[in-house]
Short mmCIF file of C-alpha atoms and ligand atoms in Angstrom, two decimals:
data_model
loop_
_atom_site.label_atom_id
_atom_site.label_comp_id
_atom_site.label_asym_id
_atom_site.label_seq_id
_atom_site.Cartn_x
_atom_site.Cartn_y
_atom_site.Cartn_z
CA UNK A 1 -1.79 12.53 -21.87
CA UNK A 2 -1.66 15.59 -19.60
CA UNK A 3 -5.40 16.26 -18.14
CA UNK A 4 -7.04 13.26 -19.83
CA UNK A 5 -8.22 10.15 -18.89
CA UNK A 6 -7.62 6.90 -20.33
CA UNK A 7 -10.40 4.62 -21.17
CA UNK A 8 -10.61 1.74 -23.90
CA UNK A 9 -7.36 1.86 -24.83
CA UNK A 10 -7.32 5.73 -25.49
CA UNK A 11 -6.82 9.16 -24.23
CA UNK A 12 -9.97 11.43 -23.61
CA UNK A 13 -10.75 14.73 -22.78
CA UNK A 14 -12.58 14.21 -18.83
CA UNK A 15 -16.31 14.73 -19.24
CA UNK A 16 -15.57 18.31 -16.85
CA UNK A 17 -13.38 19.52 -19.11
CA UNK A 18 -11.29 20.84 -16.07
CA UNK A 19 -7.97 19.48 -14.60
CA UNK A 20 -6.12 19.59 -11.09
CA UNK A 21 -3.25 20.93 -10.83
CA UNK A 22 -0.31 18.31 -9.57
CA UNK A 23 2.28 19.81 -7.18
CA UNK A 24 6.16 19.05 -6.52
CA UNK A 25 6.37 18.42 -3.03
CA UNK A 26 10.09 19.78 -2.90
CA UNK A 27 8.83 23.40 -3.72
CA UNK A 28 4.91 23.31 -3.29
CA UNK A 29 4.88 24.52 -7.04
CA UNK A 30 3.01 23.34 -9.47
CA UNK A 31 4.25 21.52 -12.25
CA UNK A 32 1.73 19.67 -14.50
CA UNK A 33 -1.84 19.01 -14.68
CA UNK A 34 -4.07 15.78 -14.32
CA UNK A 35 -7.90 15.39 -15.41
CA UNK A 36 -10.45 15.93 -13.06
CA UNK A 37 -12.41 12.62 -13.72
CA UNK A 38 -16.00 12.66 -12.92
CA UNK A 39 -18.86 10.12 -12.62
CA UNK A 40 -19.52 10.36 -16.24
CA UNK A 41 -15.62 9.26 -17.14
CA UNK A 42 -16.11 6.49 -14.50
CA UNK A 43 -19.16 5.43 -16.16
CA UNK A 44 -17.30 5.42 -19.34
CA UNK A 45 -14.80 3.40 -18.04
CA UNK A 46 -16.93 1.12 -16.42
CA UNK A 47 -18.54 0.13 -19.67
CA UNK A 48 -15.27 -0.23 -21.64
CA UNK A 49 -14.27 -2.82 -19.22
CA UNK A 50 -17.31 -4.59 -19.62
CA UNK A 51 -16.95 -4.28 -23.38
CA UNK A 52 -13.41 -5.58 -22.97
CA UNK A 53 -14.73 -8.70 -20.59
CA UNK A 54 -17.16 -9.48 -23.52
CA UNK A 55 -14.87 -9.07 -25.92
CA UNK A 56 -11.23 -10.00 -26.70
CA UNK A 57 -9.92 -9.83 -22.61
CA UNK A 58 -12.85 -12.33 -22.01
CA UNK A 59 -11.29 -14.68 -24.69
CA UNK A 60 -7.86 -14.30 -23.65
CA UNK A 61 -6.75 -17.34 -22.37
CA UNK A 62 -5.04 -17.38 -18.95
CA UNK A 63 -1.61 -18.18 -20.47
CA UNK A 64 -2.18 -15.19 -22.52
CA UNK A 65 -3.03 -13.10 -20.13
CA UNK A 66 0.44 -14.06 -18.00
CA UNK A 67 2.40 -13.14 -21.69
CA UNK A 68 0.48 -9.62 -21.44
CA UNK A 69 1.75 -9.05 -17.71
CA UNK A 70 5.08 -10.78 -18.49
CA UNK A 71 5.84 -8.04 -21.38
CA UNK A 72 4.46 -5.45 -19.41
CA UNK A 73 6.91 -5.91 -16.39
CA UNK A 74 9.52 -5.72 -19.15
CA UNK A 75 7.90 -2.27 -20.36
CA UNK A 76 8.39 -0.84 -17.05
CA UNK A 77 12.13 -1.79 -16.78
CA UNK A 78 12.63 -0.73 -20.13
CA UNK A 79 11.47 2.66 -18.84
CA UNK A 80 13.02 2.49 -15.39
CA UNK A 81 14.52 5.90 -15.71
CA UNK A 82 11.45 8.21 -16.81
CA UNK A 83 9.33 6.07 -14.22
CA UNK A 84 11.53 6.74 -11.22
CA UNK A 85 11.59 10.39 -12.48
CA UNK A 86 8.09 10.67 -12.74
CA UNK A 87 7.39 9.01 -9.06
CA UNK A 88 10.25 10.82 -7.73
CA UNK A 89 8.90 14.49 -8.53
CA UNK A 90 5.05 13.49 -8.32
CA UNK A 91 5.37 12.37 -4.57
CA UNK A 92 8.66 13.92 -3.11
CA UNK A 93 9.99 10.16 -3.24
CA UNK A 94 13.95 10.05 -2.93
CA UNK A 95 15.36 8.35 -6.30
CA UNK A 96 16.43 5.46 -4.04
CA UNK A 97 12.91 4.85 -2.98
CA UNK A 98 11.30 5.90 -5.96
CA UNK A 99 13.51 3.46 -8.02
CA UNK A 100 12.49 0.91 -5.80
CA UNK A 101 8.69 1.47 -6.36
CA UNK A 102 9.45 0.96 -9.92
CA UNK A 103 11.46 -2.00 -9.71
CA UNK A 104 8.61 -3.34 -7.38
CA UNK A 105 5.81 -2.64 -9.92
CA UNK A 106 7.80 -4.76 -12.62
CA UNK A 107 8.26 -7.38 -9.80
CA UNK A 108 4.54 -7.48 -9.70
CA UNK A 109 3.77 -8.44 -12.80
CA UNK A 110 6.23 -10.74 -13.42
CA UNK A 111 5.06 -12.56 -10.19
CA UNK A 112 1.37 -12.42 -11.32
CA UNK A 113 2.32 -12.66 -15.19
CA UNK A 114 4.14 -16.28 -14.00
CA UNK A 115 1.12 -17.16 -11.80
CA UNK A 116 -1.84 -16.49 -14.35
CA UNK A 117 -1.74 -19.99 -15.65
CA UNK A 118 -1.18 -22.20 -12.27
CA UNK A 119 -4.27 -21.64 -10.90
CA UNK A 120 -5.89 -24.93 -11.54
CA UNK A 121 -8.96 -25.66 -9.66
CA UNK A 122 -10.25 -28.99 -7.79
CA UNK A 123 -11.91 -31.60 -7.85
CA UNK A 124 -14.19 -33.53 -5.37
CA UNK A 125 -15.16 -37.01 -4.64
CA UNK A 126 -18.67 -37.06 -4.17
CA UNK A 127 -21.87 -39.03 -5.06
CA UNK A 128 -21.36 -42.43 -7.50
CA UNK A 129 -21.80 -41.26 -11.13
CA UNK A 130 -20.97 -37.57 -10.24
CA UNK A 131 -18.02 -35.39 -10.90
CA UNK A 132 -17.38 -32.37 -9.06
CA UNK A 133 -15.29 -29.82 -10.36
CA UNK A 134 -14.35 -26.21 -8.97
CA UNK A 135 -12.99 -23.28 -11.29
CA UNK A 136 -12.11 -20.00 -10.36
CA UNK A 137 -13.51 -17.17 -12.59
CA UNK A 138 -12.70 -13.33 -12.37
CA UNK A 139 -15.25 -11.18 -10.77
CA UNK A 140 -15.76 -9.10 -14.05
CA UNK A 141 -14.82 -5.22 -13.33
CA UNK A 142 -12.88 -4.42 -10.83
CA UNK A 143 -12.73 -1.07 -9.15
CA UNK A 144 -9.06 -0.24 -7.88
CA UNK A 145 -8.98 2.90 -5.66
CA UNK A 146 -5.03 3.87 -4.83
CA UNK A 147 -3.40 5.90 -2.40
CA UNK A 148 -0.58 8.74 -3.24
CA UNK A 149 1.99 6.97 -0.72
CA UNK A 150 3.12 3.79 -2.82
CA UNK A 151 1.09 4.55 -5.92
CA UNK A 152 3.09 2.20 -8.41
CA UNK A 153 3.52 -0.83 -5.75
CA UNK A 154 0.07 -0.70 -4.43
CA UNK A 155 -1.28 -0.75 -8.21
CA UNK A 156 1.22 -3.28 -9.13
CA UNK A 157 -0.07 -5.69 -6.33
CA UNK A 158 -3.79 -5.12 -6.85
CA UNK A 159 -4.30 -4.65 -10.89
CA UNK A 160 -1.64 -7.33 -11.30
CA UNK A 161 -3.37 -10.01 -9.45
CA UNK A 162 -6.87 -9.13 -10.85
CA UNK A 163 -5.64 -8.65 -14.55
CA UNK A 164 -4.01 -12.44 -14.21
CA UNK A 165 -7.36 -13.71 -13.01
CA UNK A 166 -9.07 -12.02 -15.84
CA UNK A 167 -10.85 -9.25 -14.40
CA UNK A 168 -11.06 -5.77 -16.48
CA UNK A 169 -9.72 -3.01 -14.24
CA UNK A 170 -10.95 0.49 -13.43
CA UNK A 171 -8.27 2.67 -11.87
CA UNK A 172 -8.89 5.62 -9.92
CA UNK A 173 -5.30 6.98 -8.48
CA UNK A 174 -5.01 9.15 -5.85
CA UNK A 175 -5.39 13.17 -6.94
CA UNK A 176 -1.89 13.60 -5.41
CA UNK A 177 0.12 11.23 -7.07
CA UNK A 178 -0.63 9.72 -10.55
CA UNK A 179 1.61 10.55 -13.46
CA UNK A 180 3.65 7.21 -13.37
CA UNK A 181 0.28 5.15 -13.18
CA UNK A 182 -1.11 7.61 -16.37
CA UNK A 183 2.86 6.55 -18.26
CA UNK A 184 1.60 2.82 -17.01
CA UNK A 185 -1.55 2.99 -19.26
CA UNK A 186 0.17 4.00 -22.19
CA UNK A 187 2.75 0.88 -21.69
CA UNK A 188 -0.19 -1.37 -21.49
CA UNK A 189 -0.99 -0.45 -25.05
CA UNK A 190 2.55 -1.38 -25.96
CA UNK A 191 2.46 -4.34 -23.58
CA UNK A 192 -0.76 -5.91 -26.16
CA UNK A 193 -3.44 -5.47 -23.60
CA UNK A 194 -6.60 -5.32 -25.33
CA UNK A 195 -8.75 -2.12 -25.33
CA UNK A 196 -10.61 -1.69 -21.80
CA UNK A 197 -8.58 -4.22 -19.76
CA UNK A 198 -6.80 -1.42 -18.35
CA UNK A 199 -8.79 2.15 -17.32
CA UNK A 200 -7.44 5.12 -15.50
CA UNK A 201 -9.67 7.92 -14.35
CA UNK A 202 -7.61 10.74 -12.33
CA UNK A 203 -9.74 12.53 -9.96
CA UNK A 204 -10.69 13.50 -6.76
CA UNK A 205 -11.99 11.21 -4.11
CA UNK A 206 -15.07 12.61 -3.42
CA UNK A 207 -16.22 12.59 -7.55
CA UNK A 208 -14.64 10.00 -9.00
CA UNK A 209 -13.63 7.81 -6.41
CA UNK A 210 -17.21 7.80 -4.94
CA UNK A 211 -18.81 7.24 -8.31
CA UNK A 212 -16.02 4.03 -9.00
CA UNK A 213 -17.31 2.45 -5.51
CA UNK A 214 -20.88 3.38 -6.07
CA UNK A 215 -21.06 1.95 -9.63
CA UNK A 216 -23.42 -0.98 -10.12
CA UNK A 217 -21.69 -2.73 -12.99
CA UNK A 218 -18.43 -2.69 -10.78
CA UNK A 219 -18.11 -6.44 -9.26
CA UNK A 220 -15.29 -6.33 -6.77
CA UNK A 221 -13.04 -3.17 -5.15
CA UNK A 222 -9.80 -3.18 -3.75
CA UNK A 223 -8.63 0.07 -1.75
CA UNK A 224 -6.14 1.47 0.21
CA UNK A 225 -6.32 4.58 2.25
CA UNK A 226 -7.33 6.06 5.39
CA UNK A 227 -9.97 3.81 8.11
CA UNK A 228 -12.62 6.82 7.29
CA UNK A 229 -12.81 6.28 3.45
CA UNK A 230 -12.74 2.28 4.36
CA UNK A 231 -16.02 2.31 5.90
CA UNK A 232 -17.38 4.02 3.20
CA UNK A 233 -16.08 1.74 0.33
CA UNK A 234 -17.47 -0.91 2.47
CA UNK A 235 -20.81 0.85 2.84
CA UNK A 236 -21.14 1.28 -0.90
CA UNK A 237 -20.01 -1.78 -2.05
CA UNK A 238 -22.45 -3.45 0.24
CA UNK A 239 -25.48 -1.81 -1.44
CA UNK A 240 -24.42 -3.83 -4.33
CA UNK A 241 -23.28 -7.00 -2.26
CA UNK A 242 -20.07 -6.48 -4.02
CA UNK A 243 -16.97 -7.76 -2.30
CA UNK A 244 -14.20 -5.34 -1.25
CA UNK A 245 -10.56 -5.57 -0.02
CA UNK A 246 -9.49 -3.15 2.15
CA UNK A 247 -5.95 -2.02 3.40
CA UNK A 248 -5.96 1.04 5.67
CA UNK A 249 -2.80 1.34 7.42
CA UNK A 250 -1.38 0.88 10.75
CA UNK A 251 0.47 1.33 13.86
CA UNK A 252 2.83 -1.23 13.86
CA UNK A 253 5.05 -2.07 16.95
CA UNK A 254 8.96 -3.08 16.74
CA UNK A 255 9.01 -5.34 19.91
CA UNK A 256 12.99 -5.36 21.50
CA UNK A 257 13.57 -7.80 23.96
CA UNK A 258 16.66 -7.37 26.38
CA UNK A 259 18.09 -10.39 24.39
CA UNK A 260 18.14 -8.74 21.07
CA UNK A 261 21.03 -8.40 18.63
CA UNK A 262 20.89 -4.34 18.58
CA UNK A 263 23.32 -3.83 15.44
CA UNK A 264 21.13 -6.23 13.61
CA UNK A 265 17.91 -4.41 14.95
CA UNK A 266 18.67 -0.41 15.05
CA UNK A 267 19.06 0.16 11.38
CA UNK A 268 16.09 -2.09 10.52
CA UNK A 269 14.08 -0.07 13.04
CA UNK A 270 15.37 3.66 11.95
CA UNK A 271 14.83 2.16 8.57
CA UNK A 272 11.16 1.11 8.85
CA UNK A 273 10.14 4.32 10.28
CA UNK A 274 12.09 7.06 8.15
CA UNK A 275 11.31 4.79 4.72
CA UNK A 276 9.39 7.14 2.25
CA UNK A 277 9.35 9.75 4.76
CA UNK A 278 7.30 7.68 7.11
CA UNK A 279 4.35 7.54 4.74
CA UNK A 280 4.12 3.94 4.46
CA UNK A 281 0.87 1.81 6.11
CA UNK A 282 3.80 -0.74 7.67
CA UNK A 283 5.76 1.44 8.92
CA UNK A 284 7.47 0.35 12.26
CA UNK A 285 5.82 3.45 14.22
CA UNK A 286 5.93 2.33 17.95
CA UNK A 287 9.23 1.04 19.56
CA UNK A 288 8.58 -0.80 22.27
CA UNK A 289 11.66 -1.84 24.35
CA UNK A 290 12.10 -3.89 27.26
CA UNK A 291 12.88 -1.91 30.22
CA UNK A 292 16.49 -3.34 31.37
CA UNK A 293 17.86 -1.98 27.81
CA UNK A 294 15.21 0.60 27.21
CA UNK A 295 17.02 3.67 27.75
CA UNK A 296 19.97 2.21 25.58
CA UNK A 297 17.96 1.40 22.98
CA UNK A 298 16.47 4.99 22.84
CA UNK A 299 19.70 6.66 22.94
CA UNK A 300 21.08 4.73 19.99
CA UNK A 301 18.11 5.00 17.87
CA UNK A 302 18.22 9.11 19.10
CA UNK A 303 21.88 8.81 18.10
CA UNK A 304 20.76 7.77 14.36
CA UNK A 305 17.85 10.10 14.38
CA UNK A 306 20.14 13.00 14.91
CA UNK A 307 22.61 11.91 11.87
CA UNK A 308 19.13 12.08 9.35
CA UNK A 309 18.88 14.71 6.65
CA UNK A 310 15.62 15.70 5.37
CA UNK A 311 15.94 17.37 1.62
CA UNK A 312 14.70 17.57 -1.62
CA UNK A 313 14.52 14.48 -3.76
CA UNK A 314 17.37 16.22 -5.89
CA UNK A 315 19.86 15.96 -2.74
CA UNK A 316 19.30 12.25 -2.58
CA UNK A 317 18.38 12.93 1.53
CA UNK A 318 17.57 10.47 3.56
CA UNK A 319 14.04 11.58 4.08
CA UNK A 320 12.34 13.52 1.54
CA UNK A 321 9.37 16.05 1.69
CA UNK A 322 5.63 14.67 2.45
CA UNK A 323 3.20 14.48 -0.02
CA UNK A 324 1.29 17.79 0.29
CA UNK A 325 0.42 20.93 2.64
CA UNK A 326 -2.17 19.14 4.16
CA UNK A 327 -0.04 15.99 5.59
CA UNK A 328 2.65 18.72 6.21
CA UNK A 329 0.39 20.82 8.48
CA UNK A 330 -1.03 17.41 10.05
CA UNK A 331 2.53 15.83 10.87
CA UNK A 332 3.34 19.14 12.33
CA UNK A 333 0.27 19.49 14.65
CA UNK A 334 1.52 16.14 15.99
CA UNK A 335 4.49 16.83 16.80
CA UNK A 336 3.75 20.31 18.36
CA UNK A 337 0.72 19.32 20.23
CA UNK A 338 2.71 16.27 21.79
CA UNK A 339 5.42 18.70 22.68
CA UNK A 340 2.91 20.96 24.05
CA UNK A 341 1.70 18.05 26.31
CA UNK A 342 5.50 17.69 27.37
CA UNK A 343 6.27 14.61 25.51
CA UNK A 344 9.90 13.88 25.50
CA UNK A 345 11.36 14.60 21.93
CA UNK A 346 14.63 12.01 22.34
CA UNK A 347 16.45 12.61 18.56
CA UNK A 348 15.62 14.59 15.92
CA UNK A 349 16.94 14.71 12.41
CA UNK A 350 17.73 17.98 10.96
CA UNK A 351 16.36 20.08 7.87
CA UNK A 352 18.94 20.54 4.90
CA UNK A 353 20.49 23.75 4.36
CA UNK A 354 18.92 26.66 2.07
CA UNK A 355 15.60 24.01 1.24
CA UNK A 356 13.48 25.48 -1.28
CA UNK A 357 10.39 27.69 0.48
CA UNK A 358 7.58 26.10 -0.06
CA UNK A 359 8.46 22.20 0.15
CA UNK A 360 7.15 20.31 2.84
CA UNK A 361 9.86 18.92 5.07
CA UNK A 362 9.69 17.41 8.13
CA UNK A 363 12.69 15.98 10.33
CA UNK A 364 12.51 12.59 11.47
CA UNK A 365 11.40 12.64 15.35
CA UNK A 366 11.97 10.17 17.89
CA UNK A 367 9.61 10.61 20.97
CA UNK A 368 10.27 8.80 24.37
CA UNK A 369 8.58 7.45 27.75
CA UNK A 370 4.85 8.37 25.94
CA UNK A 371 1.92 7.04 28.19
CA UNK A 372 0.51 4.39 26.48
CA UNK A 373 -2.97 6.17 25.48
CA UNK A 374 -1.01 9.02 24.40
CA UNK A 375 -2.38 9.65 20.52
CA UNK A 376 1.23 9.25 19.06
CA UNK A 377 0.83 6.02 20.68
CA UNK A 378 -2.48 5.27 19.07
CA UNK A 379 -3.00 7.38 16.03
CA UNK A 380 -1.39 6.56 12.69
CA UNK A 381 0.90 9.92 12.19
CA UNK A 382 1.75 8.93 8.49
CA UNK A 383 5.19 10.89 8.83
CA UNK A 384 8.50 10.35 10.00
CA UNK A 385 7.49 9.83 13.59
CA UNK A 386 8.67 7.44 16.08
CA UNK A 387 7.12 6.77 19.02
CA UNK A 388 9.09 4.67 22.22
CA UNK A 389 7.73 2.98 25.32
CA UNK A 390 8.83 0.75 27.70
CA UNK A 391 7.39 -2.83 28.58
CA UNK A 392 8.58 -5.44 31.54
CA UNK A 393 7.69 -9.02 30.23
CA UNK A 394 6.46 -11.13 27.58
CA UNK A 395 2.92 -10.57 28.70
CA UNK A 396 3.29 -6.95 28.73
CA UNK A 397 4.79 -6.68 25.46
CA UNK A 398 1.78 -8.62 23.91
CA UNK A 399 -0.83 -6.23 25.76
CA UNK A 400 0.99 -3.57 24.43
CA UNK A 401 1.76 -4.82 21.31
CA UNK A 402 -1.87 -5.37 20.56
CA UNK A 403 -3.09 -2.08 22.39
CA UNK A 404 -4.22 -0.27 19.69
CA UNK A 405 -7.00 -0.64 16.78
CA UNK A 406 -4.76 -1.80 14.42
CA UNK A 407 -2.98 -4.88 13.08
CA UNK A 408 -0.92 -4.94 10.05
CA UNK A 409 2.82 -5.73 10.78
CA UNK A 410 4.79 -6.29 13.52
CA UNK A 411 8.95 -6.93 14.27
CA UNK A 412 10.30 -8.97 17.01
CA UNK A 413 13.83 -8.78 17.78
CA UNK A 414 14.79 -11.81 20.32
CA UNK A 415 17.18 -14.91 20.36
CA UNK A 416 14.60 -16.77 22.20
CA UNK A 417 12.80 -19.10 19.80
CA UNK A 418 10.01 -20.02 21.88
CA UNK A 419 9.68 -16.27 22.66
CA UNK A 420 9.37 -15.62 18.94
CA UNK A 421 6.55 -18.25 17.83
CA UNK A 422 4.53 -17.28 21.00
CA UNK A 423 4.71 -13.94 20.38
CA UNK A 424 3.86 -14.01 16.46
CA UNK A 425 1.08 -16.19 17.52
CA UNK A 426 -0.43 -13.88 20.16
CA UNK A 427 0.21 -10.08 18.23
CA UNK A 428 -2.95 -9.45 16.37
CA UNK A 429 -1.54 -8.70 12.67
CA UNK A 430 -1.16 -9.51 9.37
CA UNK A 431 2.52 -9.90 9.40
CA UNK A 432 5.00 -10.79 11.55
CA UNK A 433 8.98 -10.12 11.14
CA UNK A 434 11.45 -11.96 13.63
CA UNK A 435 15.04 -10.34 13.48
CA UNK A 436 13.82 -8.49 10.45
CA UNK A 437 11.45 -5.92 8.76
CA UNK A 438 9.89 -5.44 5.81
CA UNK A 439 7.95 -2.69 5.56
CA UNK A 440 6.03 -2.87 2.35
CA UNK A 441 8.34 -5.45 0.81
CA UNK A 442 7.79 -8.98 -0.57
CA UNK A 443 5.97 -9.26 -3.51
CA UNK A 444 5.22 -13.18 -2.20
CA UNK A 445 4.43 -12.42 0.63
CA UNK A 446 0.63 -12.15 1.87
CA UNK A 447 -0.47 -9.04 3.10
CA UNK A 448 -3.52 -7.41 4.80
CA UNK A 449 -4.75 -6.28 8.10
CA UNK A 450 -6.57 -7.04 11.65
CA UNK A 451 -8.90 -4.86 12.81
CA UNK A 452 -8.97 -1.07 11.47
CA UNK A 453 -6.26 -2.05 9.45
CA UNK A 454 -9.07 -3.26 6.96
CA UNK A 455 -9.50 -6.91 5.94
CA UNK A 456 -8.51 -9.74 2.76
CA UNK A 457 -5.18 -10.03 1.50
CA UNK A 458 -3.40 -8.95 -1.39
CA UNK A 459 0.00 -9.94 -2.67
CA UNK A 460 1.16 -13.60 -3.20
CA UNK A 461 -0.91 -16.37 -4.20
CA UNK A 462 -3.85 -15.57 -1.90
CA UNK A 463 -4.59 -12.18 -3.99
CA UNK A 464 -5.53 -14.57 -7.21
CA UNK A 465 -7.94 -16.41 -4.73
CA UNK A 466 -9.06 -13.03 -3.53
CA UNK A 467 -9.60 -11.17 -7.14
CA UNK A 468 -11.65 -14.50 -8.38
CA UNK A 469 -14.77 -16.26 -6.95
CA UNK A 470 -15.26 -20.07 -7.20
CA UNK A 471 -17.65 -21.86 -8.88
CA UNK A 472 -18.80 -25.70 -8.10
CA UNK A 473 -19.74 -27.50 -10.87
CA UNK A 474 -21.78 -30.99 -10.17
CA UNK A 475 -22.06 -33.31 -13.24
CA UNK A 476 -24.19 -36.70 -13.39
CA UNK A 477 -22.38 -39.22 -15.54
CA UNK A 478 -24.61 -42.15 -15.21
CA UNK A 479 -24.74 -43.65 -18.64
P1 NAD N 501 -7.43 8.97 1.62
O1 NAD N 501 -8.23 7.71 2.18
O2 NAD N 501 -8.69 9.90 1.58
O3 NAD N 501 -7.52 8.52 -0.14
C1 NAD N 501 -6.78 7.49 -0.69
C2 NAD N 501 -7.62 7.18 -1.99
O4 NAD N 501 -8.83 7.14 -1.49
C3 NAD N 501 -7.38 8.47 -2.70
O5 NAD N 501 -7.19 8.07 -4.15
C4 NAD N 501 -8.85 8.93 -2.72
O6 NAD N 501 -9.28 10.00 -3.51
C5 NAD N 501 -9.83 8.14 -2.68
N1 NAD N 501 -10.77 8.59 -1.91
C6 NAD N 501 -10.98 9.63 -1.21
N2 NAD N 501 -12.47 9.80 -0.52
C7 NAD N 501 -13.15 8.91 -1.44
C8 NAD N 501 -14.40 8.72 -1.33
N3 NAD N 501 -15.39 9.17 -0.57
N4 NAD N 501 -14.58 7.78 -1.91
C9 NAD N 501 -13.82 6.81 -3.03
N5 NAD N 501 -12.29 6.61 -2.61
C10 NAD N 501 -12.28 8.41 -1.95
O7 NAD N 501 -6.28 9.26 2.31
P2 NAD N 501 -5.67 10.73 2.25
O8 NAD N 501 -6.53 11.56 2.73
O9 NAD N 501 -4.98 10.58 0.87
O10 NAD N 501 -4.55 9.98 3.51
C11 NAD N 501 -5.32 10.38 5.09
C12 NAD N 501 -4.54 9.32 5.65
O11 NAD N 501 -5.03 8.32 5.40
C13 NAD N 501 -3.33 9.67 5.90
O12 NAD N 501 -2.77 10.39 6.84
C14 NAD N 501 -2.69 8.47 6.41
O13 NAD N 501 -2.77 7.90 7.94
C15 NAD N 501 -3.69 7.23 5.56
N6 NAD N 501 -3.20 6.50 4.50
C16 NAD N 501 -2.96 5.31 4.41
C17 NAD N 501 -2.52 4.32 3.48
C18 NAD N 501 -1.88 3.14 3.22
O14 NAD N 501 -1.41 2.80 2.24
N7 NAD N 501 -2.73 2.54 4.19
C19 NAD N 501 -2.31 5.39 2.35
C20 NAD N 501 -2.54 6.63 1.90
C21 NAD N 501 -3.35 7.25 3.26
#
């Protein structure tokens, strides 16, 4: 499979004949290669998907689609160690995070496997002697553009739902993280998916990705990544009047009131930003604390940060390396610029001793007392960087929570029941957690953004609606 694309159930060389090096984030060294897929490969994959829809996959019943997904879920678990190792090396994830991702991948296929034959449509009372039924059918060829931060989980949630509804999928994984997805392609064959139901074309965004979103025979696109590319996806799919679901990241607040149970809040707040080295779209990257307890909370979180270690995956550290040189430099610039502008570091983790020289290591860093318009308070850093700010009362907390262009997830920490509900309603975000926080978690829980975080919903049952289209059938039954 090295350096190849997976189209119509088989491996083949990419049309370019060229490959992209795969770099271990722990060392900066190349250890394998993937295909440099081009527009011609995307075109071949879309044709293979269409053939599957016109053939075996198009006539596969919902029950059998569900069974195929359930078998795939089991195949993932059967190959857990191998997939975890691949994901950890490819993405720089600690083994704990990579292992959780693989378990979640299996869980998505289990969930959507079980759901495939539970979508039953509706009937509507209408005119005398008429029968109206609403059926849901697949869009057809679904395109999936996957980022590098959680390749397997994001594939599981979007492709799992798309296949459950009978779409045939063309997947363009990230050029920075695709090895586990390529291995998964082989497992789809073992799980009995017909040729062309699941196709993978690795490659760069500007070539393979751009070709997928512009392809006239793609009927639906799911994209997770940056807001800038999200805009391009929306523009390109609009040319063919094709629907897209966009999941574009966030600047999610953790809002701590003076009555919060801090022993419960603080570990969740730290984990919510440090998990996966902060490369989580729903990371809780803003810490908003009521003024009365602000100093205490900042100091307790800072204390935890000081105990954290960043190191290579093999050390099982608190925080692994970030994905690549570009992200490493980007995050470092944010930290250096903030320090240069006078921002205060309240607590910082340490780098493990004897790190491999070429790796991409960032210590978890807590900034305190930031002005509300500071770029660390407004922009998605996508690294283990937390920005703390005080608020005065409930109204101020809501204003501050909503004071970014994003709206993906929020955490509310208070024992006051009415306040919990008032904030949950007032905050612009797709998910709200009360006295808990689930960055990225919850296969069953609808997920998606407001504003710059994107639109459409994935996960849970709602994804089955997103990835299918309704048809209204009206029948005159008069004798
Ligand atoms: P990106 O948006 O460039 O890449 C995401 C995916 O889109 C990749 O598969 C990429 O190949 C593809 N892509 C890139 N250009 C494309 C194009 N013109 N047409 C079609 N597909 C294209 O993100 P990135 O450069 O990997 O990361 C940049 C920033 O994006 C990060 O710092 C972070 O803020 C954000 N990000 C968010 C998420 C998320 O989960 N929401 C994931 C990854 C990155």
